[in-house]
Amino acid sequence: MQRPDRREANQIRSLHCMLGQLSRVDGSAQFSSGKTSVLCGVYGPIDVKVYDEKLDRAHIEVKFRPDIGVPTTKDKWVESAVRSTFEKEVLAQLHPRTLVQINLQVRENDGSVDATAINATTMALVDAGVPMKTTVAAAACVVLKDGSIVADPTKEEAELAVSTHTFAFANGSSDGPLYVDSRGRFSMAEYNRCYDLCRLTCDRILAFMRTALESKIQKESAISAV
Amino acid sequence: MAAAETTTPGQLSFAIETFERIHPTEFQRRFLSQGTRHDGRGFAQFRPTHIVRSTISTAQGSATVRIGNTTVVCGIKAEVSEPDVSTPKAGYLVTNVELSPMCSARFRPGAPSEQAQVASEHISRLFQSAIDVESLGIEEGRACWVLYADIVCIKHDGNVLDAAIVALQAALRDLQLPKVEFDAVSGVVSADKSKMQPLEVEALYPTTLSVLDGNYLVADADDAEEQMAASSVLVVLTDSAVANIWKRGALVERKLVEKCVAMAEARKQELATLLN
């Protein structure tokens, strides 16, 4: 089966990540997969509102803004997805009675936005120096009408899909998922094939994240050495 | 005091209710480590579920669902409106989940909480594919049915999402729409209330499972258990396929999700008999 952009079925779009673009936040990252691009700015740990204050850990807040228009319940849904993914991965107990605020802004939406938002958040949290158990990567894939599975779908491909699957995995040895959102009509066999594909994709994304962080650190140490 | 006399000096003793309040996690853990739960249920056991249809006579379709102490009422109001420009042949379903301070002390009056908005959105996405939206069209580009589904939680004792999905499902099956005629000249839609017809709804069977204290997988968590859950898995099945797997929270083993789907299959039989 030929994909509109001539990619292989298991091929993701080219990844791009820029760190520390924003100067007023504690950490920021722009993560792009093909045309889809999400900008993330992280503040934290900062002062928390009394209502949200937690005595034994930091409160984690996520704000997600779409590329067009004002935020709707759809965006609240993404906020909750991102928060639930990072709530247990950020070492929140190290900063009790504080707030870690994650601000996400979609720059362009060409499919797989949820996964890209999670990837951007990981990079921004690392850039901000927020302590985490490990890095997190997310990937999406769709099952098309003919039963074929394609990785990192564009908006056009996602609209034609019978089911869409988004998985997030933590970097490390454990093989379990951190976040799963599979919707549409599918069988468990299809789910497992999507799981395997996204697991492989996430490993690639995690390797990419590592390279992006290494090159940033190298650049910084080169500057400080001069 | 009799209780104080029987304890050895230096040892604290207090009522079980006090223990539950000051150490909720440890309280639950004592039950879980004994292979049971604080309300006496087994790990895979669901609370008694009741579905009553047509509970609101003023709504076109309605249902009340109880899962243990959790109570959710769903009412559907059908209105005629203009279809969306992008889908001129289809009508639409608007879902709204209300979690008011009436159902739990955790909710504040005012704007809907995040939990309520997320539940509304999730349910709306689920049902988009369960009903044939084109069957809600009346006249292409001119008129269509809009179903406003208000899902109100009256008692919040955990697992509201399951109850809300079942309630909307039952209310949609209860819904009767009159046969309508569209007058192209005047643009008026006239209804013939003597000819009512039901809406085709694909069955959705939701099951929520929670992971407590690291490694206990429990079905249908109540409010106290939900508060300590590290992660939760929602599985929605149709008669022939899986419609949704939604796992949030801490890392779980891959096999666990598959186990959840197997448990959802068992629950599906139970729900199918209740719904039909």
PDB file of C-alpha atoms in Angstrom, chain A residues 4 27 29 72 84 156 177 193 213:
ATOM      1  CA  PRO A   4       0.351   9.722   0.241  1.00  0.00           C
ATOM      2  CA  GLY A  27      12.525  25.100  30.264  1.00  0.00           C
ATOM      3  CA  ALA A  29      11.100  22.588  23.745  1.00  0.00           C
ATOM      4  CA  THR A  72     -12.479  23.391  24.053  1.00  0.00           C
ATOM      5  CA  SER A  84      -1.848  11.464  33.800  1.00  0.00           C
ATOM      6  CA  GLU A 156      -5.538  12.776   6.302  1.00  0.00           C
ATOM      7  CA  PRO A 177       2.834   0.995  28.604  1.00  0.00           C
ATOM      8  CA  ARG A 193       0.442  -5.363  16.384  1.00  0.00           C
ATOM      9  CA  LEU A 213      19.939  16.511  24.525  1.00  0.00           C
TER      10      LEU A 213
END
